[in-house]
Structures are given as structure tokens and as C-alpha cells.
One Martini backbone bead per residue (centre of mass of N, CA, C, O) as a GRO file, in nm:
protein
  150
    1UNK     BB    1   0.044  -1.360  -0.290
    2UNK     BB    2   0.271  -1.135  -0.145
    3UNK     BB    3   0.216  -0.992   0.158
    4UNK     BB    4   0.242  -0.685   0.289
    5UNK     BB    5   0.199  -0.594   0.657
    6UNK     BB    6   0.079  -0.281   0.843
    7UNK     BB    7   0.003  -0.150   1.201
    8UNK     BB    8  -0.069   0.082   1.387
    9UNK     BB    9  -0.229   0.136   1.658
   10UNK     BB   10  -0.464   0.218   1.492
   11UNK     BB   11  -0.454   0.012   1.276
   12UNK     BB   12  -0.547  -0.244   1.485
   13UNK     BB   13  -0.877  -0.185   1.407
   14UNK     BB   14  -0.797  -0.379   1.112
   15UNK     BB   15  -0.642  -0.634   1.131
   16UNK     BB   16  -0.867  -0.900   1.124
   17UNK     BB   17  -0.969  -0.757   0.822
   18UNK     BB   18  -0.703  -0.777   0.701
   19UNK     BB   19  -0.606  -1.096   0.740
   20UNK     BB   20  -0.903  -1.242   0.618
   21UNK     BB   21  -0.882  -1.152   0.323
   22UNK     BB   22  -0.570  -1.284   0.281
   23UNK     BB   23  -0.686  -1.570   0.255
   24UNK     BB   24  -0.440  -1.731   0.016
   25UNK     BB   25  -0.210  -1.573   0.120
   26UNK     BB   26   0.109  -1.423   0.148
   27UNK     BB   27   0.208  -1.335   0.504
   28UNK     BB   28   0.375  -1.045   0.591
   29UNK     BB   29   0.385  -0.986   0.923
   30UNK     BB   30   0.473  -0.629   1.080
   31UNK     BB   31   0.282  -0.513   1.248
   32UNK     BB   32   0.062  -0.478   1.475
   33UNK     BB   33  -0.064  -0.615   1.822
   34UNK     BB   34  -0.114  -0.333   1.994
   35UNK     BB   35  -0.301  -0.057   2.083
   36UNK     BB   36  -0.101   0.007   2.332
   37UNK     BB   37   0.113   0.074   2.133
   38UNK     BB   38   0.357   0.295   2.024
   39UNK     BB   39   0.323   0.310   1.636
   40UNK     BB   40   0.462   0.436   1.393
   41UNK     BB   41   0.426   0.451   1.075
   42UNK     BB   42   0.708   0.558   0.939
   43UNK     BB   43   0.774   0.259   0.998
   44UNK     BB   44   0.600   0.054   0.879
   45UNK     BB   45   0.635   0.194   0.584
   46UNK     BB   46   0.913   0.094   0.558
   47UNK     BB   47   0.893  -0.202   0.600
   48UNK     BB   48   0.738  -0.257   0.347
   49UNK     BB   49   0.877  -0.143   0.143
   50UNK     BB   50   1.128  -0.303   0.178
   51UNK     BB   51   0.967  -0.580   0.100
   52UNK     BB   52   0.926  -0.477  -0.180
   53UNK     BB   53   1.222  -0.436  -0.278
   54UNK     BB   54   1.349  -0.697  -0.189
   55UNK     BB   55   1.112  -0.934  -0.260
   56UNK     BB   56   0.939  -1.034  -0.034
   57UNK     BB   57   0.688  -0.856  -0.195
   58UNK     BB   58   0.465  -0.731  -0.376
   59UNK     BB   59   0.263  -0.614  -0.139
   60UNK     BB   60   0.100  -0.378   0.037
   61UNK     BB   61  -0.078  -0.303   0.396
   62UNK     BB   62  -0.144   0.006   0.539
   63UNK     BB   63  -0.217   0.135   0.871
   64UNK     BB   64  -0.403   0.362   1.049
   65UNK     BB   65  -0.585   0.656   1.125
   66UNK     BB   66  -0.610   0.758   0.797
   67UNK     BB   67  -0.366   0.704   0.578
   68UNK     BB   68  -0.205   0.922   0.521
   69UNK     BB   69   0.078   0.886   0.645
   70UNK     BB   70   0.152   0.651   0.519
   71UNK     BB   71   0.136   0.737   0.206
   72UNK     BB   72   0.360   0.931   0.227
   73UNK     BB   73   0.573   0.796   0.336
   74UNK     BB   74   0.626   0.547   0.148
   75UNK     BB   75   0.661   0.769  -0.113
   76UNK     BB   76   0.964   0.809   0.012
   77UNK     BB   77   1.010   0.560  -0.148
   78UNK     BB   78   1.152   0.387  -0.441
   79UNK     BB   79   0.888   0.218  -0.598
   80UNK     BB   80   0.690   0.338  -0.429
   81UNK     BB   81   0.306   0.315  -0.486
   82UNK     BB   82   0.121   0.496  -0.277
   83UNK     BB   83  -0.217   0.470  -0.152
   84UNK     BB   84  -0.531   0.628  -0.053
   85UNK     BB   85  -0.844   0.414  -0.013
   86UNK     BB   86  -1.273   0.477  -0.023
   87UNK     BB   87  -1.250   0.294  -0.316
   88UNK     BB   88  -1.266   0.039  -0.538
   89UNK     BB   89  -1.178   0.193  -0.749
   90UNK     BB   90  -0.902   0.317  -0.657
   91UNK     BB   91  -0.779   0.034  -0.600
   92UNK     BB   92  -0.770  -0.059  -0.822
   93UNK     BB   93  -0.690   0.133  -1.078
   94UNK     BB   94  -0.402   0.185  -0.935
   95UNK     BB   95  -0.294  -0.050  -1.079
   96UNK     BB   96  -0.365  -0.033  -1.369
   97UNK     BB   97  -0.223   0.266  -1.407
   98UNK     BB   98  -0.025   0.299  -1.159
   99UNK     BB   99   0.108   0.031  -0.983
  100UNK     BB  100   0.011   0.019  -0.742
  101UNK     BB  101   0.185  -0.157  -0.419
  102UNK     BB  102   0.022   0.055  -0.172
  103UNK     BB  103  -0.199   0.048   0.036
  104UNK     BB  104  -0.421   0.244   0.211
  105UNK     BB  105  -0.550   0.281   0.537
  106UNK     BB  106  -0.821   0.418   0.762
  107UNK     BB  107  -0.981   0.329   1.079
  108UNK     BB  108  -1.160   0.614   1.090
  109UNK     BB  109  -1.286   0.556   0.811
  110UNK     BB  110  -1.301   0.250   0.784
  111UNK     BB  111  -1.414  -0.012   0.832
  112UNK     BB  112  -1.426  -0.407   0.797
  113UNK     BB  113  -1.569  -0.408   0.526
  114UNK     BB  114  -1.450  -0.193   0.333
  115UNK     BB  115  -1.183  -0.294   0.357
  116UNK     BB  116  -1.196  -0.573   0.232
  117UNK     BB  117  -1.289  -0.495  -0.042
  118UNK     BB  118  -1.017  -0.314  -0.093
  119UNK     BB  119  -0.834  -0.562  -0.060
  120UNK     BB  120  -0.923  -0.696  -0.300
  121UNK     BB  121  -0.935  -0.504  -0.534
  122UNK     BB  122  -0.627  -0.457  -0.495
  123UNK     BB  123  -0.531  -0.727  -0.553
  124UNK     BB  124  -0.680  -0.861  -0.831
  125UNK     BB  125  -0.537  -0.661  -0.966
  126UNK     BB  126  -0.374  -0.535  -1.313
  127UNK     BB  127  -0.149  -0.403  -1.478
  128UNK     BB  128  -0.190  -0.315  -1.765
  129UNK     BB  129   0.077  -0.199  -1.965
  130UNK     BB  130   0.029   0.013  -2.118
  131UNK     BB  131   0.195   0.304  -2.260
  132UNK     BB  132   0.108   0.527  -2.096
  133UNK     BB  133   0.151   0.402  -1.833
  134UNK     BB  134   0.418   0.374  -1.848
  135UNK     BB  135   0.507   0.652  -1.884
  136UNK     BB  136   0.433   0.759  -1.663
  137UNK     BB  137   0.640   0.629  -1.479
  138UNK     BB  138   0.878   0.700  -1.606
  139UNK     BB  139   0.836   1.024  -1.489
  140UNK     BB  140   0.856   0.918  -1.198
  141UNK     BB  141   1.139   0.788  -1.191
  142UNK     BB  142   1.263   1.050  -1.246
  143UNK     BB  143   1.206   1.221  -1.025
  144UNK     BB  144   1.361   1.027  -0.828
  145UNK     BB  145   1.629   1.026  -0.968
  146UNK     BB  146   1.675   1.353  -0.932
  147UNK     BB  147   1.607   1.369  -0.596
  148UNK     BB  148   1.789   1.115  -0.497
  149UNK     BB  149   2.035   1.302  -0.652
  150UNK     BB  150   2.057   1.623  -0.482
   0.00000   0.00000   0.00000
């Protein structure tokens, strides 16, 4: 599987547990690598979206200092359905029912273990495609198209 990572400032300090889990994977890496330079998340968070809108990849892994913010930006764009997970079952899960193609996680919540956890959850996983769960994106897909239209 193509993967799209990115890691602001704060989210370099998850960065080698999160490449290391990724082995076996094609990895677009869109950095960061240096927590000492600041890089906004909601640029990492643009960058992941967009390639995997392009088809550069499957799915993406945003890392920040919390989660919160990744997981906001990128669902401002289209198409992409990320979310904060601190625990393996909501990373599978959001994968299974909810189609979710972007990992978030917080490098001051989760640590280097639990992190590659969640990043194999949500990789192994794949989407249900029951009746219920189309329907249900279906109802997102409106919303986006209603609100990015307005």
C-alpha cells in the first residue's frame, strides 16, 4: 500500500516509530524531519489530503502534538475522512464502517509503541463496504458537496 506520512514540528517525535511500522510499504514521505524548525500542521495536513486526492496514495499518517489539529485540517478537504485515534480499535474500526483514509495521531498523547499499534490497525484494515456504511458516506459526500458549494 502507498502511504502518505507528515509530522509538523511537534509530531517529529513520533516519526522514526512511525516510519519503522511502515516497512513493507511505499512510503511518501512529505516530512517533517527536524522538530526544531516550525511547521505548521495544517500545511502537513493539506499535503497528505492532496496526495491522496491525486492518487499519490492510499491513505496517510499526520502526526502533530495533539491530533486535534491534523485530523480538523485535513477534513477540510474533500474526499478525505481523518480522524484522532488512541486506540487500535477506532483505528480499524473508522477504516471498516467509516471508509476513514487518514490516521491521526498526537505525539504528546500516544507513545512509540502505541503509535505503531494504531498505524498497523489502521493499514491492515479494510473497508466493509455493507449497505449502511455506503449509505452513510453517501450522506458525507452531500454535505461536502452542499457546503463546498455554497
Amino acid at each position: 500500500m502507498r502511504v502518505a506520512v507528515a509530522f509538523d514540528h511537534r509530531g517529529v517525535a513520533l516519526r522514526q516509530a512511525v516510519l519503522e511500522t511502515l516497512t513493507g510499504h511505499d512510503v511518501l514521505d512529505l516530512g517533517a524531519h527536524d522538530a526544531s524548525v516550525r511547521i505548521d500542521y495544517p500545511d502537513k495536513a493539506r499535503e497528505v489530503g492532496e496526495a491522496i486526492l491525486r492518487g499519490e496514495a492510499e491513505r496517510g499518517v499526520l502526526v502533530c502534538g495533539s491530533g486535534v489539529g491534523a485530523s480538523i485540517a485535513a477534513c477540510k478537504l474533500a474526499g478525505i475522512r481523518a480522524a484522532i485515534c488512541h486506540d487500535t480499535y477506532s483505528a480499524h474500526q473508522g477504516v471498516e464502517h467509516d471508509d476513514m483514509n487518514v490516521l491521526c495521531l498526537g505525539s504528546e498523547v500516544v507513545g512509540p509503541s502505541l503509535a505503531a499499534e494504531l498505524v498497523r490497525a489502521f493499514l491492515h484494515a479494510r473497508f466493509d463496504g455493507g449497505e449502511r456504511y455506503v449509505r452513510r458516506l453517501e450522506k458525507i459526500e452531500a454535505m461536502e458537496r452542499r457546503f463546498t458549494n455554497a
